[in-house]
Tab-separated table of C-alpha atoms in Angstrom:
chain	number	residue	atom	x	y	z
A	9	MET	CA	-0.061	-0.149	-0.225
A	10	ALA	CA	1.807	3.175	-0.990
A	11	SER	CA	1.969	5.869	1.843
A	12	ILE	CA	0.120	9.064	1.481
A	13	GLU	CA	2.259	12.144	2.687
A	14	ASN	CA	-0.575	14.314	3.263
A	15	LEU	CA	-4.245	14.609	3.304
A	16	THR	CA	-6.892	17.719	2.344
A	17	ILE	CA	-9.820	17.692	4.630
A	18	LYS	CA	-12.735	20.245	5.624
A	19	CYS	CA	-12.093	21.930	9.333
A	20	PRO	CA	-14.758	23.588	11.068
A	21	VAL	CA	-14.202	27.325	11.752
A	22	THR	CA	-15.961	29.234	14.498
A	23	ILE	CA	-17.002	32.538	14.157
A	24	LYS	CA	-17.457	34.743	17.674
A	25	ALA	CA	-18.042	38.334	17.945
A	26	LYS	CA	-16.931	40.519	20.387
A	27	VAL	CA	-19.930	42.241	22.722
A	28	THR	CA	-20.315	45.902	20.796
A	29	GLU	CA	-23.436	48.523	21.183
A	30	ASP	CA	-23.614	47.772	17.960
A	31	LEU	CA	-24.200	44.372	17.803
A	32	LYS	CA	-26.536	43.944	21.110
A	33	ALA	CA	-28.808	46.321	18.839
A	34	GLN	CA	-28.362	44.488	15.810
A	35	LEU	CA	-29.078	41.033	17.803
A	36	ALA	CA	-32.224	42.714	19.755
A	37	ALA	CA	-33.289	44.073	16.137
A	38	GLU	CA	-33.291	40.546	14.533
A	39	ILE	CA	-34.750	39.063	17.791
A	40	GLN	CA	-37.746	41.627	17.859
A	41	GLU	CA	-38.006	41.514	13.724
A	42	ALA	CA	-38.466	37.341	14.531
A	43	ILE	CA	-40.928	38.036	17.351
A	44	LYS	CA	-43.221	40.306	14.760
A	45	LYS	CA	-42.714	37.427	12.511
A	46	ALA	CA	-44.451	34.511	14.916
A	47	ASP	CA	-47.151	37.648	15.792
A	48	LEU	CA	-48.597	37.855	12.050
A	49	GLU	CA	-48.174	33.616	11.898
A	50	LEU	CA	-50.287	33.868	14.859
A	51	GLN	CA	-52.930	36.232	13.793
A	52	GLN	CA	-52.948	34.188	9.978
A	53	ILE	CA	-53.287	31.122	12.217
A	54	GLU	CA	-56.649	32.782	14.056
A	55	PHE	CA	-57.643	34.056	10.746
A	56	HIS	CA	-57.924	30.868	8.817
A	57	ALA	CA	-58.866	28.952	11.796
A	58	LYS	CA	-62.480	30.188	11.846
A	59	ARG	CA	-62.794	30.157	8.398
A	60	MET	CA	-61.384	26.481	8.548
A	61	MET	CA	-63.781	25.587	11.276
A	62	ALA	CA	-67.078	26.702	9.810
A	63	GLU	CA	-66.239	24.893	6.527
A	64	GLN	CA	-65.300	21.722	8.403
A	65	ALA	CA	-68.423	21.691	10.193
A	66	LYS	CA	-70.362	21.912	7.240
A	67	GLN	CA	-68.563	19.262	5.724
A	68	ASP	CA	-68.461	17.081	8.705
A	69	ALA	CA	-68.639	17.551	11.930
A	70	GLN	CA	-66.460	14.463	13.374
A	71	GLY	CA	-63.116	16.054	12.094
A	72	LEU	CA	-63.678	19.409	14.190
A	73	VAL	CA	-61.797	17.848	16.993
A	74	GLY	CA	-58.787	16.719	14.926
A	75	LEU	CA	-58.714	20.038	13.128
A	76	ARG	CA	-58.717	21.873	16.575
A	77	GLN	CA	-55.664	19.910	17.563
A	78	GLN	CA	-54.278	20.243	14.343
A	79	ILE	CA	-54.631	24.518	14.364
A	80	ASP	CA	-53.641	24.553	18.236
A	81	ALA	CA	-50.304	22.475	17.750
A	82	GLU	CA	-49.857	25.099	15.157
A	83	ARG	CA	-50.448	27.755	17.654
A	84	GLN	CA	-48.439	26.029	20.329
A	85	LYS	CA	-45.468	25.896	18.338
A	86	ARG	CA	-45.650	30.072	17.108
A	87	LEU	CA	-45.948	30.415	21.275
A	88	GLU	CA	-43.007	28.582	22.219
A	89	PHE	CA	-40.829	30.154	19.775
A	90	LYS	CA	-41.902	33.481	20.914
A	91	ASN	CA	-41.355	32.986	24.354
A	92	HIS	CA	-37.910	31.389	23.113
A	93	MET	CA	-37.240	34.573	21.499
A	94	LEU	CA	-38.222	36.709	24.312
A	95	GLU	CA	-35.636	34.865	26.381
A	96	LYS	CA	-32.801	35.569	23.869
A	97	LEU	CA	-33.901	39.133	23.829
A	98	LYS	CA	-33.419	39.129	27.464
A	99	GLU	CA	-29.922	37.590	27.846
A	100	THR	CA	-28.800	39.816	24.580
A	101	ALA	CA	-29.603	42.916	26.920
A	102	GLN	CA	-27.723	41.324	29.691
A	103	LEU	CA	-24.552	40.567	27.333
A	104	GLU	CA	-21.206	42.561	28.479
A	105	ILE	CA	-19.668	44.981	25.946
A	106	GLY	CA	-16.250	43.429	25.425
A	107	ALA	CA	-17.697	39.752	25.671
A	108	GLU	CA	-17.252	37.111	23.099
A	109	VAL	CA	-20.155	35.271	21.502
A	110	VAL	CA	-20.366	32.592	19.015
A	111	GLN	CA	-21.981	33.457	16.088
A	112	GLY	CA	-21.678	30.475	13.857
A	113	THR	CA	-19.568	27.992	12.060
A	114	MET	CA	-18.124	28.068	8.726
A	115	GLU	CA	-15.472	25.686	7.184
A	116	ARG	CA	-12.158	25.722	5.537
A	117	ILE	CA	-10.339	23.513	3.585
A	118	VAL	CA	-6.693	22.535	5.389
A	119	THR	CA	-3.798	20.064	4.333
A	120	ILE	CA	-2.946	17.957	7.424
A	121	ASN	CA	0.961	16.100	7.264
A	122	VAL	CA	1.757	12.978	9.146
A	123	GLY	CA	2.372	15.000	12.614
A	124	ASP	CA	0.370	17.164	12.690
A	125	ASP	CA	-1.807	18.420	15.726
A	126	LEU	CA	-5.399	17.385	14.798
A	127	HIS	CA	-6.953	19.449	17.904
A	128	LYS	CA	-4.991	22.635	17.106
A	129	LEU	CA	-6.511	22.745	13.471
A	130	MET	CA	-10.040	22.018	14.460
A	131	ALA	CA	-9.806	24.659	17.432
A	132	THR	CA	-9.475	27.463	15.003
A	133	GLU	CA	-11.472	30.565	15.716
A	134	ILE	CA	-12.027	33.940	13.817
A	135	LEU	CA	-13.099	37.244	15.983
A	136	LEU	CA	-14.845	39.733	14.369
A	137	GLU	CA	-15.771	43.370	15.743
A	138	ASP	CA	-18.402	45.283	14.439
A	139	GLY	CA	-17.902	42.669	11.604
A	140	LYS	CA	-15.148	43.074	10.737
A	141	VAL	CA	-12.223	40.529	11.530
A	142	VAL	CA	-9.912	41.546	14.297
A	143	ALA	CA	-7.701	38.481	15.067
A	144	PHE	CA	-7.330	34.663	13.698
A	145	ARG	CA	-6.825	31.759	16.714
A	146	SER	CA	-5.975	28.505	16.819
């Protein structure tokens, strides 16, 4: 079997952001937008539910219970999401300026050789401040 000198692989890169007033405002705005969307979806569910229940009652009253459960389940999903977002909004308000928060991950392609420290390669981070790269860490 031929020996391989190196290997090219995909590695995760953690994206972190330094908390600034601008970042807090941006995160809060994104969360508030998600809450508005959930409220709008709840209103649409209520609006359509009345019409669907009336139509179901005309066609087959037996199906009303199942339809009601389906509507309640959809409503509950939106309410749980909204409550989760309200919690995130509180957490965002409490973020300390200068702290670092994980914003996601990306992938990079890296060539590894025999003897390389894979843990070090896997622990690579990019630090952002107001959207600009300020450091690479490994």
